[in-house]
Coordinates of C-alpha atoms in Angstrom, one line a residue:
X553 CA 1.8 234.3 240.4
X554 CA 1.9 233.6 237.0
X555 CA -1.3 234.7 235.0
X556 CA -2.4 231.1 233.6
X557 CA -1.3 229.7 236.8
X558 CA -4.1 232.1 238.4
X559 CA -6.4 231.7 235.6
X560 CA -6.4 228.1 236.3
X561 CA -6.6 228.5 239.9
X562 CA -9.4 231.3 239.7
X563 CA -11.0 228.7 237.3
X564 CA -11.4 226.0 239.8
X565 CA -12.5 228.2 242.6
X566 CA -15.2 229.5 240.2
X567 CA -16.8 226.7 239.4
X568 CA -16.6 225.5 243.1
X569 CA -18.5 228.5 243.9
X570 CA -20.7 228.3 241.1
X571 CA -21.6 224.3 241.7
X572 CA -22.0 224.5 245.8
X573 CA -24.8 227.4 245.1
X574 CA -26.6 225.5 242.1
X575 CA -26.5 221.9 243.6
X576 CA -27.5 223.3 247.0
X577 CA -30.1 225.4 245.2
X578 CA -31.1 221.8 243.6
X579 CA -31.3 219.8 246.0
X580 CA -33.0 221.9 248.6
X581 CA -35.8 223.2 246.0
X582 CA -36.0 219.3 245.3
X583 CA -36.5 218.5 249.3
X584 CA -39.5 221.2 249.1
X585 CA -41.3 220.3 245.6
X586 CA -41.3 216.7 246.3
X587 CA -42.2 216.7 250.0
X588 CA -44.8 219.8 250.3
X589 CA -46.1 219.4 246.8
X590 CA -46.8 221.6 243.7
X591 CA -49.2 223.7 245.8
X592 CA -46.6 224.9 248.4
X593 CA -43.8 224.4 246.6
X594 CA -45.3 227.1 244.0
X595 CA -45.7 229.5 246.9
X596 CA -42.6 229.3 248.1
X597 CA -40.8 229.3 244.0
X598 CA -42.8 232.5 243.9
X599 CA -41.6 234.4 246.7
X600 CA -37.9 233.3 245.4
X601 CA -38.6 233.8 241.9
X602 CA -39.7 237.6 243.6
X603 CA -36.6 237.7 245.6
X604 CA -34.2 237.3 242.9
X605 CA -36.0 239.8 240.1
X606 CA -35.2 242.3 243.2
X607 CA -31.9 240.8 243.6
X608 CA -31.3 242.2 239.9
X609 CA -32.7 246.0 240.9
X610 CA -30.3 246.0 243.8
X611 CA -27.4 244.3 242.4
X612 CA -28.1 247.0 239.2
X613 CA -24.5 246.5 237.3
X614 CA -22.3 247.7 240.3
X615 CA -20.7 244.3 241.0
X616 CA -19.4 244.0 237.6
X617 CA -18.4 247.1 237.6
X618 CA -16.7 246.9 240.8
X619 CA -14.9 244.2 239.6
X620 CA -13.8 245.5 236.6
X621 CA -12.7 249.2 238.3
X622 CA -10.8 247.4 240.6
X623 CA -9.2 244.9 238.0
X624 CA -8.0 248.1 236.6
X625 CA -6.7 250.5 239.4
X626 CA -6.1 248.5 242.5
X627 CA -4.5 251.3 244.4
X628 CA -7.5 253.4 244.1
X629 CA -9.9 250.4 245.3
X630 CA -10.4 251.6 248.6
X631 CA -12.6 255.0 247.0
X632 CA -13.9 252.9 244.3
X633 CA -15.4 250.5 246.6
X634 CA -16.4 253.6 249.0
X635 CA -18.4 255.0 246.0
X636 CA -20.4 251.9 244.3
X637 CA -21.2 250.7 248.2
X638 CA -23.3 254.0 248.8
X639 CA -25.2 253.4 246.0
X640 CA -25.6 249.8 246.5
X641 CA -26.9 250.4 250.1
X642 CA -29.4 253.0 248.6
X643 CA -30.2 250.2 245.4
X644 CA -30.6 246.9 248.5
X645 CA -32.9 249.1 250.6
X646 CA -35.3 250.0 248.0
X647 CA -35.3 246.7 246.5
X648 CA -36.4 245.7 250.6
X649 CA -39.1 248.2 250.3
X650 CA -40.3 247.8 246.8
X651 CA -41.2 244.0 248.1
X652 CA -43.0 245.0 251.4
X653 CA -45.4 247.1 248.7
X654 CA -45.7 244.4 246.8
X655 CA -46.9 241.8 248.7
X656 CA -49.3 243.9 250.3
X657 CA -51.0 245.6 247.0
X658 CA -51.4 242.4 245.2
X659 CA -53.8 239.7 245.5
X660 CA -51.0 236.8 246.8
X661 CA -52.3 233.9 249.0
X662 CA -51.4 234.7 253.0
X663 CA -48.3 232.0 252.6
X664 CA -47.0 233.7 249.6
X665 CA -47.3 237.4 251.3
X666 CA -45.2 236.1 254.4
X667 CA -43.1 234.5 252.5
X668 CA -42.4 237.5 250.2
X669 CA -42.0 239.4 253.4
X670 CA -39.1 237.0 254.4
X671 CA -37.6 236.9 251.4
X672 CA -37.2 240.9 251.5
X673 CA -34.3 240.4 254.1
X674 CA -32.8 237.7 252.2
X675 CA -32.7 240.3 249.3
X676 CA -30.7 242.9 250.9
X677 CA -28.2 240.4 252.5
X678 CA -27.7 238.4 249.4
X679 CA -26.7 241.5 247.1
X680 CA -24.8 242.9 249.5
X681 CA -22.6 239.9 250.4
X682 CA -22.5 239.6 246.4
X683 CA -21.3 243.1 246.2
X684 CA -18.1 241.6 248.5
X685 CA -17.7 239.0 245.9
X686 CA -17.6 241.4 243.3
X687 CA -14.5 243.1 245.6
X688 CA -13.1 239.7 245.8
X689 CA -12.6 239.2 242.1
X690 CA -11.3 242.6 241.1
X691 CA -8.1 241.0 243.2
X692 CA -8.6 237.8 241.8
X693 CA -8.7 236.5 245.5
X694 CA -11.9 233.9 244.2
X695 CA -11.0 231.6 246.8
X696 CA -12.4 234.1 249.5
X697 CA -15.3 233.9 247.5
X698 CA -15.7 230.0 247.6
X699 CA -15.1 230.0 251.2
X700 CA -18.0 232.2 252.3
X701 CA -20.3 230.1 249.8
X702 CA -19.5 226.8 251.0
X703 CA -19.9 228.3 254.2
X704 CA -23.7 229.6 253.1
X705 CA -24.8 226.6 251.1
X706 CA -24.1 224.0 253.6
X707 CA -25.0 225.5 256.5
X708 CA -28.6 225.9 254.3
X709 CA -28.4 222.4 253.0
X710 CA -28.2 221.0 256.9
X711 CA -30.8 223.3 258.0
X712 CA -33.2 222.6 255.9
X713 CA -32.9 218.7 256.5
X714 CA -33.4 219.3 259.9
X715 CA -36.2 221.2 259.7
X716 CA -37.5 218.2 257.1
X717 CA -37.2 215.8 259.0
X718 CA -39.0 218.2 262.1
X719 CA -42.0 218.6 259.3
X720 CA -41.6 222.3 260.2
X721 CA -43.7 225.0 258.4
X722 CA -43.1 226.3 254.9
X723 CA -41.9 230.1 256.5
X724 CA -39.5 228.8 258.8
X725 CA -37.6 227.1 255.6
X726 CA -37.7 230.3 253.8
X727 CA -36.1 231.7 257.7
X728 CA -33.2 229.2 257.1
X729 CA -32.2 231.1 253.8
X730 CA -32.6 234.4 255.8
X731 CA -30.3 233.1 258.4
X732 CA -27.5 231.5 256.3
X733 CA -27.0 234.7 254.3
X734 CA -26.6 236.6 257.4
X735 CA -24.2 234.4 258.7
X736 CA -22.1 234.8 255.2
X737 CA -22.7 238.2 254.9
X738 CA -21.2 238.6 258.3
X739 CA -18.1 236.0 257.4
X740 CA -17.9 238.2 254.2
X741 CA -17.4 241.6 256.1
X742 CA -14.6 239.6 258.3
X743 CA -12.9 238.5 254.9
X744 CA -12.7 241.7 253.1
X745 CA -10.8 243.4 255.8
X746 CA -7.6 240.6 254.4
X747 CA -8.4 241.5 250.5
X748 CA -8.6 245.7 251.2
X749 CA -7.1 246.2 254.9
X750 CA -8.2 250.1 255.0
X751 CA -11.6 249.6 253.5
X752 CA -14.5 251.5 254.6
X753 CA -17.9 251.0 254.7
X754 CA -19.2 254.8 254.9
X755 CA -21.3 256.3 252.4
X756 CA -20.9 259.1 249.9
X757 CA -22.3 260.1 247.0
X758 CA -19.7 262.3 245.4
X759 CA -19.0 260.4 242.2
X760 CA -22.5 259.4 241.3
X761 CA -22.9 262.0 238.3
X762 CA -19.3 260.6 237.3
X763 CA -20.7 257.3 236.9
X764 CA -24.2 256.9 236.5
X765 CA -24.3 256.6 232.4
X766 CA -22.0 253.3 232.9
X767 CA -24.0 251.9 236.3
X768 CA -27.6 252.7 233.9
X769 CA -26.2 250.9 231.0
X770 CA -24.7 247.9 233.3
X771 CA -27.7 248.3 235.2
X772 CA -30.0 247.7 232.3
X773 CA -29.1 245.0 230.8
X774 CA -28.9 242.9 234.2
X775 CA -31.7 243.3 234.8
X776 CA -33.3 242.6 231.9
X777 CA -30.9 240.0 230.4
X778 CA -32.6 238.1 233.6
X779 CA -35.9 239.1 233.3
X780 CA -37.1 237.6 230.2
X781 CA -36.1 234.1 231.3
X782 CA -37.7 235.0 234.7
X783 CA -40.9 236.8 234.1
X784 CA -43.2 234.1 233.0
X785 CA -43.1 232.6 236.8
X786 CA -43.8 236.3 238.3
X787 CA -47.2 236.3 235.6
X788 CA -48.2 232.9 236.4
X789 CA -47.9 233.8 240.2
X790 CA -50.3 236.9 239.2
X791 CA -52.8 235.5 236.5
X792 CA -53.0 232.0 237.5
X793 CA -51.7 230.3 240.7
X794 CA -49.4 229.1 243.5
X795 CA -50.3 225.6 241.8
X796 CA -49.4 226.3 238.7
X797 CA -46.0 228.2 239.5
X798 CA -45.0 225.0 241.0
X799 CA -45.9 223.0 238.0
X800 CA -43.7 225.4 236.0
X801 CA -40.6 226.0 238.2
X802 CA -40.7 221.9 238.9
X803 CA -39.4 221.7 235.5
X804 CA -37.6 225.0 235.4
X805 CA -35.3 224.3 238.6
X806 CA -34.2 220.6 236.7
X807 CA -32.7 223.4 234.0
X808 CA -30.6 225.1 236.5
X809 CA -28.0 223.0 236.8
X810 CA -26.4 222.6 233.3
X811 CA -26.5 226.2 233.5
X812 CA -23.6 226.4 235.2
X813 CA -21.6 225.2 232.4
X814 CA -21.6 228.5 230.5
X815 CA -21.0 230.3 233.7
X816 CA -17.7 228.5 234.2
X817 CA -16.4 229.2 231.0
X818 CA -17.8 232.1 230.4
X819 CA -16.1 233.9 233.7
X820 CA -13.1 232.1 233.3
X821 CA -12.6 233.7 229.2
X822 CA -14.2 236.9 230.1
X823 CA -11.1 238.3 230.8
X824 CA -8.9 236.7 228.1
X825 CA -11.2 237.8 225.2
X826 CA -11.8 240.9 226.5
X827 CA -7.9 241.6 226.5
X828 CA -7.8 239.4 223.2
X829 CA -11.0 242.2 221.5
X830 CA -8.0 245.3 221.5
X831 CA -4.7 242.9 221.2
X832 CA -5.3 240.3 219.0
X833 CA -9.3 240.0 217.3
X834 CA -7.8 237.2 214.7
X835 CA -7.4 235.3 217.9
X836 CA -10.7 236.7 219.7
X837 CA -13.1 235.3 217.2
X838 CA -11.0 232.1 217.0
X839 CA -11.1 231.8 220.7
X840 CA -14.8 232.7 220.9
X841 CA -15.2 229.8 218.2
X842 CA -13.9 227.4 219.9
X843 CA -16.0 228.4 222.9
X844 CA -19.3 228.2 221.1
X845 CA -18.5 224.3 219.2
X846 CA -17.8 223.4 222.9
X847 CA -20.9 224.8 224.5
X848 CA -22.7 223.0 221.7
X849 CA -21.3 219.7 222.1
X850 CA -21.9 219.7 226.0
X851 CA -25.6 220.8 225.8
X852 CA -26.7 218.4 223.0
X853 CA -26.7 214.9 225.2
X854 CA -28.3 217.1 228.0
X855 CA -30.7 218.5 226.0
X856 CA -31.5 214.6 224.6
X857 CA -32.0 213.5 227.8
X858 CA -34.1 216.1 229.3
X859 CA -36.2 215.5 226.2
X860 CA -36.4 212.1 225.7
X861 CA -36.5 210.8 229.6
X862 CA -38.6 214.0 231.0
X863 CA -41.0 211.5 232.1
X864 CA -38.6 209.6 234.0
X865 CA -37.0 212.0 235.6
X866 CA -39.8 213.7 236.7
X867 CA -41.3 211.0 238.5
X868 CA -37.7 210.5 239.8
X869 CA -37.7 213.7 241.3
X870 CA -40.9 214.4 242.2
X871 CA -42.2 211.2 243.2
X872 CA -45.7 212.9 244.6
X873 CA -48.7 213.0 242.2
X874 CA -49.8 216.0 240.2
X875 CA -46.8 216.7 238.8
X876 CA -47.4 215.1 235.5
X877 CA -47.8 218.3 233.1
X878 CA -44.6 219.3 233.9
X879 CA -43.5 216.3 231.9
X880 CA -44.3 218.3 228.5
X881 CA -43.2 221.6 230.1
X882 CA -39.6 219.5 230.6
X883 CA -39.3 218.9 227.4
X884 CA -39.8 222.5 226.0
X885 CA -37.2 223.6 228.3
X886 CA -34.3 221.0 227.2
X887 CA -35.0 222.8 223.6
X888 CA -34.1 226.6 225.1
X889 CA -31.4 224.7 227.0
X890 CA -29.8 224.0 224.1
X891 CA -30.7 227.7 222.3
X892 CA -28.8 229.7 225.2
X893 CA -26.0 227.1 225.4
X894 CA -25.7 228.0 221.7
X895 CA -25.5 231.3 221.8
X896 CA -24.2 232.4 224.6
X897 CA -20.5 232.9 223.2
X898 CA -22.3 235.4 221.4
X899 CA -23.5 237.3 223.5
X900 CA -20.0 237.3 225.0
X901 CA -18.9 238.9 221.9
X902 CA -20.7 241.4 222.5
X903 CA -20.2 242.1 225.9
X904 CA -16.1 241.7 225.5
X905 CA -15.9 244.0 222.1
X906 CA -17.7 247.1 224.1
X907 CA -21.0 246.5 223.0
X908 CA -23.1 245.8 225.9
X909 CA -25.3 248.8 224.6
X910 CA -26.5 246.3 222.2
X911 CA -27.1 243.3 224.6
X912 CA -29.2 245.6 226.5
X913 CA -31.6 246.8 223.9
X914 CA -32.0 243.0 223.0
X915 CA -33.0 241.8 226.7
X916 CA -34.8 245.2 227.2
X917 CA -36.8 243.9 223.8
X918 CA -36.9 240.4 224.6
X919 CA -38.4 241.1 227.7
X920 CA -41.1 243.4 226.4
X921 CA -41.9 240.3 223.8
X922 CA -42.5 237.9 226.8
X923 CA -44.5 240.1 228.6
X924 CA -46.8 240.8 225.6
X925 CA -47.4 237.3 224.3
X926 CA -47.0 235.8 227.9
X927 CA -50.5 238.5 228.4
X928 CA -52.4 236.2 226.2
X929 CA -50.8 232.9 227.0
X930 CA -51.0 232.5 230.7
X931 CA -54.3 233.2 231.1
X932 CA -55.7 230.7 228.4
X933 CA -52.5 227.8 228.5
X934 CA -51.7 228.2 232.0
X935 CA -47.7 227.3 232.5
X936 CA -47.5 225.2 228.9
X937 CA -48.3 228.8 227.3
X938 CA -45.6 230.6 229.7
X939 CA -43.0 227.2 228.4
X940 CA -43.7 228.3 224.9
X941 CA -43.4 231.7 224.7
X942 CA -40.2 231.4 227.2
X943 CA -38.8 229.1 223.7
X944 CA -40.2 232.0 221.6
X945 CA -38.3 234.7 223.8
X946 CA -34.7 233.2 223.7
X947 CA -34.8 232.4 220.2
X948 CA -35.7 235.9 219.7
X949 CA -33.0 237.2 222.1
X950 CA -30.5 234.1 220.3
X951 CA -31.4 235.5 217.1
X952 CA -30.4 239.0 217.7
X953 CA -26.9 238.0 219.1
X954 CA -26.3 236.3 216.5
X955 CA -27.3 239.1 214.0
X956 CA -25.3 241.7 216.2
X957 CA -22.0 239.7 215.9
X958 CA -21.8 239.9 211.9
X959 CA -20.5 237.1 210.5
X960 CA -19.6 234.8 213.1
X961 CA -22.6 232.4 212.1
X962 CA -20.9 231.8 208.8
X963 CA -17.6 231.3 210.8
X964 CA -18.8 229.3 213.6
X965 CA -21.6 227.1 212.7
X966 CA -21.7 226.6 208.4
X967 CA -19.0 224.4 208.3
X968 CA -18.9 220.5 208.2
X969 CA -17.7 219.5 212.0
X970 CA -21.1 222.2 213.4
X971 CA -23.3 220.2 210.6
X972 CA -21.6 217.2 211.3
X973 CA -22.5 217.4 215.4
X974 CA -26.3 218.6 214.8
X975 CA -26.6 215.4 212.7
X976 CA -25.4 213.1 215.7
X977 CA -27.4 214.8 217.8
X978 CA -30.6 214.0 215.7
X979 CA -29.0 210.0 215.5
X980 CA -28.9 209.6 218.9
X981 CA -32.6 211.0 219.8
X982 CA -34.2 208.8 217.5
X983 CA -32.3 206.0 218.6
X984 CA -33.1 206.6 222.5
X985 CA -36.4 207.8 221.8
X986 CA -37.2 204.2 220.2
X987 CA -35.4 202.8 223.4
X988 CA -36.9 204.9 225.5
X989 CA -38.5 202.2 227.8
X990 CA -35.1 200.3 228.3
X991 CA -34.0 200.5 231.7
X992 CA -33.1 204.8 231.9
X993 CA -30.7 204.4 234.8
X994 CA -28.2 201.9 232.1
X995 CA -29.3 203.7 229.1
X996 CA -29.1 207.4 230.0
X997 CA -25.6 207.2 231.0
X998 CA -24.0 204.9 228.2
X999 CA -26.0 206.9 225.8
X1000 CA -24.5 209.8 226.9
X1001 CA -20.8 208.8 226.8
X1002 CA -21.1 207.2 224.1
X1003 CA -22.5 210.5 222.5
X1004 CA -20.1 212.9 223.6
X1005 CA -17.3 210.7 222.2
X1006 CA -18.9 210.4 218.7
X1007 CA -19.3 214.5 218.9
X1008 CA -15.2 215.0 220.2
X1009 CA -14.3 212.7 216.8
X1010 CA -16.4 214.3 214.7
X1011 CA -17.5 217.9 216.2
X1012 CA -13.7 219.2 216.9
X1013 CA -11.3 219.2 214.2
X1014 CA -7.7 217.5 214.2
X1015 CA -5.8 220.3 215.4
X1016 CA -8.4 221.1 218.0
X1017 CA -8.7 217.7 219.5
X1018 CA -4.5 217.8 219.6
X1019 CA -5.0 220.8 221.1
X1020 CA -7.3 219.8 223.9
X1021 CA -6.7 216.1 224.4
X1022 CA -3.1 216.0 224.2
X1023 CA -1.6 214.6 227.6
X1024 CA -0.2 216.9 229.6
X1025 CA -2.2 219.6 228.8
X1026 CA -3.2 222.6 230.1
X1027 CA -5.1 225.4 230.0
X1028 CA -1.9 227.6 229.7
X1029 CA -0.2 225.3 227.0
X1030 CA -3.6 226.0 225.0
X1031 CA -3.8 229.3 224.6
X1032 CA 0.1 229.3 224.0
X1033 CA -0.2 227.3 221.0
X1034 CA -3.0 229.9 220.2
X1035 CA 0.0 232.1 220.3
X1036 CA -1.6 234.1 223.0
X1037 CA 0.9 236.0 225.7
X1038 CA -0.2 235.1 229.3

């Protein structure tokens, strides 16, 4: 298959992926949080919140590099899988453990410790059947990948409206998520047979000293580059409250799903600018450019919104009382949605010029600067504190991307169309916020069109609008007229 051709195709299935597990993730936390209220529904974002920092231990780098191993030397993927699988195994089963201690040597509410205990199994069944992903994508076979998700995230979505509508106990939804990943998991061992026919699922730990330095580094940064956007709702669990965990993830959850913007793109040109970094770097920082204005134009009418309507939309999605601080809370979070959109492309630089070292000591440091501040916050400010210091803790970890990638501020956002798109941002919030009690459901989505087009005009420069816009198109014509070989 030709390689744009498969870029595009492993593009769609990606976000397909991607999308089923956030709007699933979306809807069902929505179900729970507006029908069980903050009190349960903090329980229950606790012991998932828990479930997915341990999801980070176990997963520990190896599905990245699986992927990339494999992408590299297919005909040796049957040893390479053989050898990161052992470790995995060893990585899922101490995560499972690490949570049964857990829950029993801290002071958690009885819901939240059985919940926590449910949530270990989902653990070791989620990062393995991630693991298989990873396997999926060193062959570019995504589509594999989007099958067993669908598969996953419906099955969940029906469950849990049956067990909604049966008024069933809090544990028994955290079961359904158990369940569904054991069902994938299972679908996932069936598929990998047709992507590596003679794989095995034995254990040996032969190659460990061989590649332990890259798994620690991969490893690291994983972990962290997770945790300081994610330990703010593990102290809140343990200094404050299942209450006021659900007053913070009620807001944090809304966030979730314009986060899979940067995943799509960012999966999709990890490849190309990591090929681009050692071919072509004129072409890799131009590339990456046009990555980061595009980023920034998508997140400023989403962060606007959030802003400006949190109010509305919160009492839209959680139409039950005591909800109402995570108005404000809402609001602080569309600001870091718009600092990560920002800077993600470079973090990418980073990551695709060989310097993940870097990107680690920066979450490894960021984290370290939430926990610290978030020690005097939480216990005095409650989940507004843990909000602000979560803003504080991505502009840091912005800040220091942006530092660690030289010059590309100069090249990528002091120029007129970057200047030119802040200003209409700032235009079009004090516009809607003066219109703010006009009828959201007309405003918010006229507003936002007509935003977006003003920021195309004006944002992207002549060529680059020809470039994108021009009829017929594609993905593969772009980056030819970028002179790139694909």
């Amino acid at each position: 298959m030709h390689e744009a051709a498969r870029i595009r195709r492993n593009s769609l299935f990606s976000f397909l992926s991607i999308s089923s597990r956030l709007i699933v993730n979306v809807i069902v936390f929505w179900i729970i949080g507006s029908h069980y209220g903050p009190n349960v529904f903090g329980q229950f974002t606790t012991a998932h919140t828990i479930a997915t920092i341990f999801i980070l231990f176990a997963d520990f780098g190896f599905d990245i590099l699986l992927t990339t191993e494999i992408a590299k030397n297919k005909k040796d993927a049957q040893s390479i899988f053989q050898n990161y699988f052992s470790l995995k195994v060893v990585f899922s089963f101490a995560a499972l453990i690490s949570m049964w201690m857990l829950s029993l040597i801290n002071n958690f509410s009885p819901t939240s410790r059985m919940l926590i205990l449910i949530f270990s199994f989902y653990v070791v069944l989620t990062t393995l059947t991630n693991f298989l992903y990873a396997l999926y994508k060193g062959f570019e076979k995504l589509h594999y990948e989007t099958g067993v998700s669908f598969i996953v995230n419906i099955s969940l979505l029906l469950v849990i409206i049956v067990f909604l509508f049966l008024k069933i106990r809090i544990e028994f939804i955290a079961g359904a998520f158990v369940f569904t990943r054991l069902v994938g998991f299972i679908v996932a061992i069936f598929t990998s047979y047709k992507v590596l026919p003679d794989i095995k699922f034995s254990l040996t730990f032969k190659k460990w000293k061989e590649i332990k330095d890259q798994v620690l580094i991969f490893g690291l940064h994983l972990i962290f580059g997770n945790l300081f956007f994610q330990l703010d709702t593990l102290l809140l669990a343990f200094w404050k409250g299942d209450k006021d965990v659900g007053i913070y993830q009620a807001a944090f959850k809304l966030i979730a799903l314009p986060l899979v913007i940067p995943d799509i793109l960012i999966n999709t040109l990890l490849p190309v600018l990591s090929r681009l970094n050692s071919e072509n770097e004129a072409l890799w920082i131009k590339i990456g450019g046009l990555l980061n204005k595009t980023l920034t134009m998508l997140v400023i009418p989403i962060s606007i919104i959030l802003f400006i309507y949190s109010d509305f939309i919160i009492s839209l999605i959680y139409p039950i009382k005591n909800y109402e601080p995570s108005i404000l809370i809402l609001r602080i979070f569309a600001i870091i949605l718009f600092v990560r959109f920002f800077v993600e492309s470079y973090a990418l630089m980073l990551t695709t010029s060989h310097k993940q070292k870097i990107r680690m000591f920066i979450v490894l440091f960021g984290t370290i600067l939430n926990f610290v501040l978030n020690y005097f916050a939480i216990p005095q400010f409650g989940p507004m504190g843990a909000a602000i210091i979560s803003l504080i803790t991505n502009l840091f970890v912005g800040v220091g991307y942006i530092i660690s990638t030289g010059s590309f501020i100069s090249k990528w956002a002091l120029n007129f169309p970057f200047i030119i798109s802040i200003i209409i941002g700032l235009v079009f919030s004090t516009i809607l916020w003066n219109m703010r009690t006009i009828q959201p459901f007309i405003i918010i989505p006229i507003s936002t069109i007509v935003c977006l087009l003003f920021l195309i005009r004006f944002g992207y420069s002549s060529e680059e609008r020809n470039l994108i816009f021009r009829k017929g198109n594609t993905f593969s014509n772009i980056l030819s007229q970028y002179k790139l070989k694909i």
